[in-house]
Short mmCIF file of C-alpha atoms in Angstrom, two decimals:
data_model
loop_
_atom_site.label_atom_id
_atom_site.label_comp_id
_atom_site.label_asym_id
_atom_site.label_seq_id
_atom_site.Cartn_x
_atom_site.Cartn_y
_atom_site.Cartn_z
CA MET Z 36 6.56 -1.07 22.35
CA ASP Z 37 2.69 -0.11 23.03
CA GLY Z 38 2.49 3.78 22.92
CA ARG Z 39 5.23 4.59 21.11
CA GLU Z 40 2.96 5.96 18.19
CA ALA Z 41 1.51 8.42 20.77
CA LEU Z 42 4.83 9.64 21.48
CA ALA Z 43 5.65 10.50 18.08
CA MET Z 44 2.51 12.41 17.70
CA ALA Z 45 3.10 13.94 20.95
CA ALA Z 46 6.56 15.30 19.27
CA GLY Z 47 4.63 17.23 17.04
CA GLY Z 48 1.86 18.03 19.09
CA ALA Z 49 2.87 21.25 20.99
CA ARG Z 50 3.42 22.88 17.65
CA ARG Z 51 -0.20 22.14 16.48
CA ALA Z 52 -1.90 22.55 19.51
CA LEU Z 53 -3.02 26.22 18.84
CA ALA Z 54 -4.07 25.69 15.47
CA VAL Z 55 -6.26 22.60 16.66
CA LYS Z 56 -8.03 24.80 18.78
CA LEU Z 57 -8.79 27.54 16.80
CA GLY Z 58 -9.83 25.18 13.67
CA ILE Z 59 -12.16 23.05 15.73
CA PRO Z 60 -15.20 25.55 14.82
CA VAL Z 61 -14.25 25.78 11.31
CA ALA Z 62 -13.61 21.83 10.91
CA ALA Z 63 -17.03 21.22 12.37
CA LEU Z 64 -18.91 23.75 9.85
CA PHE Z 65 -16.58 22.08 7.00
CA MET Z 66 -17.36 18.49 7.80
CA ALA Z 67 -20.94 19.42 7.66
CA PHE Z 68 -20.61 20.71 4.46
CA LEU Z 69 -19.07 17.57 3.15
CA VAL Z 70 -21.92 15.52 4.74
CA LEU Z 71 -24.65 17.70 2.30
CA LEU Z 72 -21.97 17.58 -0.62
CA GLY Z 73 -21.63 13.86 -0.33
CA ALA Z 74 -25.34 13.51 -0.08
CA PHE Z 75 -26.07 15.51 -3.42
CA ALA Z 76 -23.21 13.59 -4.98
CA GLY Z 77 -24.93 10.41 -4.43
CA ILE Z 78 -28.36 11.77 -5.62
CA GLY Z 79 -26.31 12.83 -8.83
CA GLY Z 80 -25.22 9.21 -9.47
CA GLY Z 81 -21.43 9.92 -8.41
CA ALA Z 82 -21.36 7.32 -5.40
CA ALA Z 83 -18.80 5.39 -7.29
CA SER Z 84 -16.14 8.35 -7.08
CA ALA Z 85 -15.62 7.90 -3.51
CA ALA Z 86 -12.09 7.59 -2.66
CA ALA Z 87 -11.75 4.22 -5.07
CA CYS Z 88 -7.79 4.61 -5.28
CA GLY Z 89 -5.30 6.76 -4.88
CA GLN Z 90 -2.28 9.10 -6.19
CA PRO Z 91 0.66 7.93 -7.28
CA GLY Z 92 2.82 5.87 -4.68
CA GLN Z 93 0.24 5.98 -1.72
CA PRO Z 94 -3.24 4.53 -3.20
CA ALA Z 95 -6.18 6.06 -0.76
CA ASP Z 96 -3.66 7.36 1.53
CA ASP Z 97 -5.15 8.01 5.18
CA GLY Z 98 -3.06 11.36 5.64
CA PRO Z 99 -1.28 12.00 8.91
CA SER Z 100 -4.31 11.92 10.98
CA GLY Z 101 -5.69 8.59 9.36
CA ASN Z 102 -9.04 10.39 8.56
CA GLY Z 103 -8.52 9.42 4.75
CA SER Z 104 -7.26 12.94 3.57
CA GLY Z 105 -4.40 13.06 1.06
CA GLY Z 106 -0.93 12.46 2.66
CA ASP Z 107 1.50 15.02 3.99
CA GLU Z 108 4.98 15.15 2.29
CA THR Z 109 6.59 16.81 5.38
CA GLY Z 110 4.50 15.81 8.33
CA GLY Z 111 4.97 19.24 9.71
CA ALA Z 112 8.90 18.70 10.00
CA GLY Z 113 10.92 21.85 10.14
CA LYS Z 114 14.09 22.22 7.95
CA ALA Z 115 16.50 20.82 10.76
CA LEU Z 116 14.25 17.92 11.29
CA ARG Z 117 14.00 17.31 7.63
CA GLN Z 118 17.84 17.21 7.29
CA ARG Z 119 17.85 14.57 10.05
CA GLN Z 120 15.41 12.48 8.22
CA VAL Z 121 17.00 12.57 5.00
CA GLN Z 122 20.34 11.39 6.54
CA ASN Z 123 18.58 8.73 8.40
CA ALA Z 124 16.77 7.46 5.55
CA LYS Z 125 19.97 6.86 3.45
CA ILE Z 126 21.64 4.92 6.39
CA ILE Z 127 18.51 2.39 6.36
CA ASP Z 128 18.56 2.32 2.34
CA GLN Z 129 22.25 1.58 2.96
CA VAL Z 130 21.56 -1.39 5.21
CA ALA Z 131 18.60 -2.55 3.06
CA LYS Z 132 21.08 -2.55 -0.13
CA ASP Z 133 23.84 -4.31 1.80
CA GLY Z 134 21.45 -6.98 3.01
CA LYS Z 135 20.53 -7.30 -0.80
CA LEU Z 136 16.62 -6.25 0.16
CA PRO Z 137 14.47 -4.38 -2.39
CA GLY Z 138 13.51 -0.61 -2.48
CA ARG Z 139 9.89 -1.93 -0.88
CA ALA Z 140 11.71 -2.90 2.20
CA THR Z 141 13.66 0.35 2.68
CA LEU Z 142 9.77 2.04 2.06
CA ILE Z 143 8.50 -0.32 5.02
CA ALA Z 144 11.36 0.85 7.22
CA LEU Z 145 10.82 4.65 6.56
CA MET Z 146 7.45 4.44 7.05
CA THR Z 147 7.95 2.74 10.33
CA ALA Z 148 10.51 4.87 11.61
CA LEU Z 149 8.31 8.07 10.79
CA ALA Z 150 5.47 6.64 12.80
CA GLU Z 151 7.74 5.60 15.93
CA SER Z 152 10.35 8.70 16.12
CA GLU Z 153 9.44 10.93 13.07
CA LEU Z 154 12.61 9.35 11.51
CA ASP Z 155 14.71 11.05 14.19
CA ASN Z 156 16.98 8.93 16.20
CA ILE Z 157 15.83 10.25 19.71
CA ASP Z 158 17.11 8.74 22.92
CA HIS Z 159 13.86 8.57 24.86
CA GLY Z 160 10.57 6.82 24.44
CA ASP Z 161 7.77 4.84 25.71
CA ARG Z 162 9.13 2.70 28.91
CA ASP Z 163 12.66 1.64 27.64
CA SER Z 164 12.02 2.40 23.90
CA LEU Z 165 14.89 4.14 22.02
CA GLY Z 166 16.14 4.96 18.66
CA LEU Z 167 14.57 5.41 15.23
CA PHE Z 168 12.46 2.27 15.62
CA GLN Z 169 12.04 2.62 19.00
CA GLN Z 170 13.38 -0.37 19.95
CA GLN Z 171 13.40 -1.94 23.68
CA TRP Z 172 16.65 -2.74 24.95
CA SER Z 173 14.89 -5.13 27.69
CA THR Z 174 13.01 -7.49 24.94
CA GLY Z 175 16.50 -8.25 23.18
CA TRP Z 176 16.87 -5.48 20.64
CA GLY Z 177 20.37 -4.98 22.07
CA THR Z 178 22.28 -2.62 24.29
CA LYS Z 179 20.94 0.90 24.95
CA GLU Z 180 24.14 1.77 22.88
CA GLN Z 181 23.40 -0.23 19.92
CA ILE Z 182 19.81 0.59 19.57
CA MET Z 183 20.97 4.07 19.35
CA ASP Z 184 23.17 3.86 16.45
CA PRO Z 185 20.95 3.78 13.36
CA LYS Z 186 22.91 1.21 11.32
CA TYR Z 187 22.57 -1.32 13.98
CA ALA Z 188 18.74 -0.24 14.59
CA SER Z 189 18.28 -0.73 10.60
CA HIS Z 190 19.65 -4.01 10.52
CA MET Z 191 17.79 -5.24 13.66
CA PHE Z 192 14.58 -4.07 11.80
CA PHE Z 193 15.05 -5.88 8.66
CA PHE Z 194 16.87 -9.16 10.02
CA GLY Z 195 15.84 -9.16 13.74
CA GLY Z 196 18.24 -11.42 16.19
CA ASP Z 197 20.62 -14.00 14.85
CA SER Z 198 18.38 -17.01 16.59
CA GLY Z 199 15.04 -15.12 15.35
CA ASP Z 200 14.02 -13.83 18.23
CA PRO Z 201 13.12 -10.90 18.15
CA PRO Z 202 12.05 -11.49 14.63
CA GLY Z 203 12.54 -8.68 11.90
CA LEU Z 204 11.12 -7.82 8.48
CA THR Z 205 12.51 -11.16 6.48
CA ASP Z 206 11.24 -13.54 9.03
CA TYR Z 207 7.79 -12.89 7.66
CA PRO Z 208 6.14 -13.47 4.18
CA TRP Z 209 6.20 -9.69 4.08
CA GLU Z 210 6.46 -9.48 0.28
CA ASN Z 211 2.54 -10.36 0.23
CA MET Z 212 1.58 -8.05 3.08
CA SER Z 213 0.25 -4.35 2.71
CA LEU Z 214 3.03 -1.98 3.64
CA ASN Z 215 1.42 -1.14 6.95
CA ASP Z 216 0.95 -4.92 8.05
CA ALA Z 217 4.54 -5.74 7.33
CA ALA Z 218 5.71 -3.23 9.48
CA GLN Z 219 3.46 -4.12 12.31
CA LYS Z 220 4.57 -7.67 12.35
CA VAL Z 221 8.00 -6.36 13.01
CA GLN Z 222 6.65 -3.92 15.91
CA ARG Z 223 3.60 -5.41 17.34
CA SER Z 224 2.29 -2.31 18.18
CA GLY Z 225 -0.61 -1.48 20.06
CA TYR Z 226 -1.48 0.87 17.31
CA PRO Z 227 -1.51 -1.56 14.22
CA ASN Z 228 -2.78 1.05 11.70
CA ALA Z 229 0.01 3.92 12.62
CA TYR Z 230 2.24 3.22 9.60
CA GLY Z 231 -0.01 3.36 6.53
CA PRO Z 232 -0.63 6.92 6.72
CA LYS Z 233 3.12 7.61 6.49
CA GLU Z 234 3.64 6.46 2.82
CA THR Z 235 3.50 9.70 1.27
CA GLN Z 236 5.96 11.33 3.69
CA ALA Z 237 8.30 8.39 3.56
CA ARG Z 238 8.49 8.78 -0.60
CA SER Z 239 8.65 12.07 -0.38
CA ILE Z 240 12.17 11.88 2.13
CA ALA Z 241 13.11 8.78 -0.07
CA LYS Z 242 13.01 10.97 -3.18
CA GLU Z 243 14.86 13.86 -1.27
CA ALA Z 244 17.65 11.18 -0.50
CA GLY Z 245 17.82 9.94 -3.95
CA ILE Z 246 16.58 6.65 -2.86
CA ASP Z 247 15.13 4.00 -5.49
CA LEU Z 248 12.24 2.54 -3.78
CA ASP Z 249 11.52 0.43 -6.98
CA ARG Z 250 14.87 -1.31 -6.69
CA PRO Z 251 14.91 -4.80 -7.05
CA GLY Z 252 16.51 -7.32 -4.78
CA ASP Z 253 15.74 -10.41 -2.58
CA ASN Z 254 12.67 -10.53 -0.21
CA HIS Z 255 14.06 -13.39 2.04
CA PRO Z 256 18.33 -13.14 1.55
CA GLY Z 257 20.10 -15.47 3.27
CA GLN Z 258 21.66 -14.73 6.77
CA PRO Z 259 24.74 -16.71 7.69
CA GLY Z 260 24.44 -18.36 11.07
CA LYS Z 261 20.72 -17.30 11.68
CA SER Z 262 18.47 -20.17 12.37
CA GLY Z 263 15.37 -18.14 12.78
CA ASN Z 264 14.68 -17.00 9.33
CA LYS Z 265 11.81 -18.96 7.85
CA ASN Z 266 12.96 -18.24 4.11
CA PRO Z 267 16.84 -18.67 3.80
CA GLY Z 268 16.73 -19.57 0.48
CA GLY Z 269 14.45 -16.40 -0.72
CA ASP Z 270 11.52 -18.81 -1.36
CA SER Z 271 8.47 -17.51 0.21
CA SER Z 272 6.05 -20.15 -1.51
CA GLY Z 273 4.67 -23.19 0.03
CA ASP Z 274 2.74 -23.97 3.56
CA LYS Z 275 6.24 -24.08 5.27
CA ASP Z 276 6.97 -20.33 4.79
CA GLN Z 277 3.50 -18.98 5.40
CA ASP Z 278 3.14 -16.96 8.67
CA PRO Z 279 0.52 -18.80 10.57
CA ASP Z 280 -0.87 -15.46 11.85
CA ASP Z 281 -1.47 -13.92 8.41
CA GLN Z 282 -4.31 -15.30 6.63
CA SER Z 283 -4.20 -13.19 3.84
CA THR Z 284 -1.10 -14.34 1.85
CA ASN Z 285 -2.46 -17.20 0.31
CA CYS Z 286 -3.05 -15.28 -2.85
CA ASN Z 287 -2.33 -17.58 -5.75
CA THR Z 288 -5.15 -19.92 -5.62
CA ASN Z 289 -8.20 -20.48 -7.97
CA THR Z 290 -6.30 -19.40 -11.30
CA GLY Z 291 -8.58 -19.86 -14.02
CA ALA Z 292 -5.89 -20.72 -16.23
CA GLY Z 293 -4.39 -23.39 -14.03
CA GLN Z 294 -0.95 -21.74 -13.76
CA PRO Z 295 -0.47 -20.04 -9.98
CA GLY Z 296 0.77 -16.87 -10.36
CA LYS Z 297 3.00 -14.89 -7.43
CA PRO Z 298 3.47 -11.15 -6.69
CA GLY Z 299 5.53 -9.49 -9.62
CA GLU Z 300 5.02 -11.92 -12.23
CA PRO Z 301 3.46 -10.56 -15.37
CA PHE Z 302 -0.12 -11.00 -16.62
CA HIS Z 303 -1.00 -12.86 -19.58
CA ASP Z 304 -4.14 -12.94 -21.84
CA GLY Z 305 -6.98 -15.36 -20.98
CA SER Z 306 -9.85 -16.43 -23.13
CA ALA Z 307 -12.82 -16.63 -20.74
CA GLY Z 308 -15.85 -15.22 -21.61
CA TRP Z 309 -18.44 -13.43 -19.82
CA PRO Z 310 -21.42 -15.04 -18.25
CA ALA Z 311 -24.82 -14.27 -19.69
CA LYS Z 312 -26.04 -11.68 -17.03
CA VAL Z 313 -23.10 -9.35 -17.83
CA ALA Z 314 -24.82 -6.73 -19.90
CA ASN Z 315 -23.30 -3.76 -20.27
CA ARG Z 316 -24.29 -0.47 -22.42
CA ARG Z 317 -21.06 -0.61 -23.93
CA SER Z 318 -19.37 -3.91 -25.61
CA THR Z 319 -15.85 -4.94 -24.25
CA ALA Z 320 -14.16 -3.89 -27.67
CA ASP Z 321 -15.73 -0.36 -27.02
CA ALA Z 322 -14.93 0.01 -23.45
CA ILE Z 323 -11.24 -0.75 -24.15
CA LYS Z 324 -11.28 1.49 -27.11
CA TRP Z 325 -12.69 4.37 -24.83
CA ALA Z 326 -10.47 3.67 -21.71
CA LYS Z 327 -7.36 3.99 -24.20
CA ALA Z 328 -8.75 7.48 -25.75
CA GLU Z 329 -9.20 8.73 -22.07
CA ALA Z 330 -5.51 7.90 -21.58
CA ASP Z 331 -4.65 9.63 -24.86
CA SER Z 332 -6.60 12.69 -23.59
CA HIS Z 333 -4.50 13.42 -20.49
CA ARG Z 334 -7.50 14.48 -18.70
CA ALA Z 335 -7.18 14.71 -14.99
CA ASN Z 336 -10.64 13.72 -14.30
CA TRP Z 337 -10.19 10.68 -12.15
CA TYR Z 338 -8.40 11.17 -9.22
CA GLN Z 339 -9.27 8.32 -6.42
CA ARG Z 340 -12.21 7.27 -9.03
CA CYS Z 341 -10.96 4.07 -10.16
CA LEU Z 342 -14.16 2.45 -9.65
CA ALA Z 343 -16.29 5.15 -11.29
CA PHE Z 344 -13.59 4.82 -14.40
CA THR Z 345 -14.24 1.28 -15.10
CA ALA Z 346 -18.40 1.53 -14.92
CA ILE Z 347 -18.36 4.67 -17.14
CA ALA Z 348 -15.95 2.99 -19.59
CA TYR Z 349 -18.73 0.32 -19.82
CA GLY Z 350 -21.35 3.10 -20.62
CA TRP Z 351 -22.78 3.53 -17.05
CA ASN Z 352 -22.90 6.94 -14.90
CA ALA Z 353 -21.98 5.18 -11.88
CA ALA Z 354 -20.95 1.62 -10.56
CA GLY Z 355 -23.58 1.69 -7.83
CA THR Z 356 -20.77 0.81 -5.12
CA ASN Z 357 -18.69 3.19 -3.00
CA PHE Z 358 -15.08 1.42 -2.93
CA ALA Z 359 -13.62 -1.17 -5.25
CA ILE Z 360 -12.70 -3.82 -2.69
CA ASP Z 361 -16.46 -3.78 -1.74
CA HIS Z 362 -17.41 -4.16 -5.28
CA TYR Z 363 -14.96 -7.41 -5.81
CA GLN Z 364 -15.67 -8.95 -2.30
CA ASP Z 365 -19.25 -8.32 -1.75
CA VAL Z 366 -20.87 -7.36 -4.99
CA MET Z 367 -19.51 -9.64 -7.48
CA PRO Z 368 -20.80 -13.19 -7.17
CA LYS Z 369 -18.20 -15.73 -6.01
CA ASP Z 370 -18.67 -17.79 -9.20
CA MET Z 371 -17.02 -14.94 -11.14
CA ARG Z 372 -14.27 -13.94 -8.86
CA HIS Z 373 -10.88 -15.71 -9.90
CA ASP Z 374 -9.00 -15.08 -7.14
CA GLY Z 375 -5.18 -14.85 -7.77
CA ASP Z 376 -5.73 -15.44 -11.48
CA ARG Z 377 -2.85 -13.70 -13.68
CA ASN Z 378 -4.53 -14.61 -16.68
CA PRO Z 379 -7.34 -12.40 -17.35
CA PRO Z 380 -9.34 -11.77 -20.72
CA PRO Z 381 -9.12 -8.46 -22.32
CA GLY Z 382 -12.02 -5.95 -20.94
CA ALA Z 383 -11.71 -7.89 -17.23
CA LEU Z 384 -11.93 -5.86 -13.95
CA MET Z 385 -8.66 -6.42 -11.99
CA PHE Z 386 -8.76 -5.73 -8.31
CA TRP Z 387 -6.06 -5.18 -5.74
CA ASP Z 388 -6.05 -4.91 -1.67
CA THR Z 389 -3.79 -1.63 -1.09
CA GLY Z 390 -4.05 -1.96 2.67
CA HIS Z 391 -6.60 1.05 2.79
CA ARG Z 392 -10.25 0.77 3.07
CA ALA Z 393 -10.74 1.47 -0.94
CA GLY Z 394 -8.75 -0.77 -2.72
CA HIS Z 395 -8.07 -0.64 -6.60
CA VAL Z 396 -9.62 -1.98 -9.76
CA ALA Z 397 -8.51 -1.18 -13.23
CA ILE Z 398 -9.54 -2.47 -16.66
CA TYR Z 399 -7.36 -4.79 -18.51
CA VAL Z 400 -6.76 -3.99 -21.90
CA GLY Z 401 -4.62 -7.09 -23.00
CA ASP Z 402 -0.88 -7.70 -23.70
CA GLY Z 403 -0.25 -7.64 -19.73
CA LYS Z 404 -1.31 -4.13 -19.51
CA ILE Z 405 -4.09 -2.26 -17.53
CA ALA Z 406 -5.96 1.21 -18.09
CA SER Z 407 -5.61 2.99 -14.70
CA ASN Z 408 -6.13 5.85 -13.08
CA ASP Z 409 -3.53 8.03 -10.64
CA ILE Z 410 -0.42 5.61 -11.55
CA GLU Z 411 1.36 8.18 -13.86
CA GLY Z 412 -0.39 11.48 -13.09
CA ARG Z 413 -2.79 12.57 -10.66
CA GLY Z 414 -6.30 12.31 -11.80
CA GLU Z 415 -5.00 11.10 -15.31
CA ILE Z 416 -5.64 7.29 -16.97
CA ALA Z 417 -2.50 5.65 -18.24
CA ILE Z 418 -1.92 2.55 -19.98
CA VAL Z 419 0.95 0.69 -17.94
CA PRO Z 420 1.86 -2.86 -17.09
CA ALA Z 421 -0.66 -4.25 -14.67
CA THR Z 422 2.44 -5.34 -12.46
CA GLU Z 423 2.80 -1.73 -11.50
CA ILE Z 424 0.31 -1.36 -9.05
CA GLU Z 425 2.24 -4.11 -7.09
CA SER Z 426 5.66 -2.71 -7.65
CA LYS Z 427 5.00 1.11 -7.24
CA TRP Z 428 2.22 0.74 -4.90
CA GLY Z 429 3.11 -2.25 -2.90
CA ALA Z 430 -0.51 -3.67 -3.33
CA LYS Z 431 -1.84 -7.03 -3.04
CA TYR Z 432 -3.48 -8.84 -6.34
CA LEU Z 433 -6.67 -9.99 -5.66
CA GLY Z 434 -7.85 -11.12 -8.79
CA TRP Z 435 -10.26 -10.43 -11.87
CA SER Z 436 -13.69 -10.54 -12.60
CA PRO Z 437 -15.96 -9.61 -15.49
CA PRO Z 438 -17.21 -6.01 -15.84
CA TYR Z 439 -20.39 -7.03 -13.96
CA TYR Z 440 -22.27 -3.93 -12.42
CA PRO Z 441 -25.50 -5.14 -10.87
CA ASN Z 442 -26.04 -1.84 -8.97
CA ALA Z 443 -25.14 0.51 -11.84
CA GLY Z 444 -27.30 3.44 -12.99
#
C-alpha cells in the first residue's frame, strides 16, 4: 500500500502546479512575515496562543498540506468529483450503520478514503491498489471486481477478512486511538500521518451527505463466523484486548478517586485540593466565574488559544508554554498529573490528545462540564459536557492537573 497517498496528491497536482510555481516567491515573503510576527508575539507575552487547540470538529487541523493551517472543506474537488464523494460517503456510512458501528467509524473511513483516492472509486493506483481505500488484490483484500465495489471495500475496511487477515478497523482497539492512528492501523501506509489532515473535508462531505457523525453504535460488534476479531463482544477493556503495537491505549490508570474511567463515560466532581506551590493571581472560584462570563459574552477571541484562555482565566497574561500537550506532559510535575482520572475537582485543567501537535486543555467548572473554546463556535468559549471533546473531536482524554503555571507571565 506504500505510495498511495502520493497517488492521491498527484491526482490533484496538475491543476495546482501553476499556482504553486507562481506562489513560491509570495509564500517565502509571507513566511518571513509570519516568523517576525511570531517573534513579536512572544515578546508581548502571547506565546500561549500558538495553536493550542482547533475549530469545531478538527482540533488543530493540519490542513491539506499538513502544515498546521486550517483544513480545506473541498480539497480542491470540482463539482463532479464532489458529487461522487458525497455518493460514496453515503455508501460507506450505510455499511457502517449496517454493521452497528458509530458515526466516528464513518468519519475515520471517510478520512482514509480521501487520503487514498480522494474518496473516488478509481480503477488504478500504486502497484495493484484499487478503489476507494486503495486495497491491494494481491494481499488478500479481495478480487479486483470486489475491491471496485464500494460496499464491499467499505466492509473490508471496517471488518477485514473473515479470518482476521487482513485486519479491519474493528480488529483494533480503535476507540482509544486518534482518528489518524486508527486509519493507519488498517492501512499500514508508508505515509502514516496522511489521514488526520482530511478531517475537515470529511466532515464537510458528511454534512452534505446528511451523515450523523455523532451517531452511537458498537465499537466492536460481533461478526458471526469471524475468528480473528479481537473484541467480538464489544468490550475493549483488559490486557487481552490491547493492541500490542499501540502503547497509547492504556488511558484509564492512576485515577485519583479509585474509579477507572473509560472513553465516553461522564466526568464527576472530585474533592482534591491544590498543592501549596499552586499560587495564581485569581482564585479558583473567580477563575470559574470569569470563564463562565466569557462564555456568556460570545466573544470570538479564543480561536486555537485554549492554553492561553486557561492561563488568563487564572489572572496571567500568558501560560509560558506554546502547546497544551507540552504543558501537561513536560511542564506539569508528575505528582500533579492525574492520568485518566475522570473525577477532577472544579477549577482543574483537563487535557486531551487530539492526534495533532497541540492537544487541548479546558477548565473544569463542575457538574461534568468544562469551559472550552472552539467547541460550539469558532473562537468562542462555551460551557459544555466534558465528554464532547471525545465525542465531537474524537480526542483521547489524558487526565487533569491543578491550574499550575510555573512559567506564566
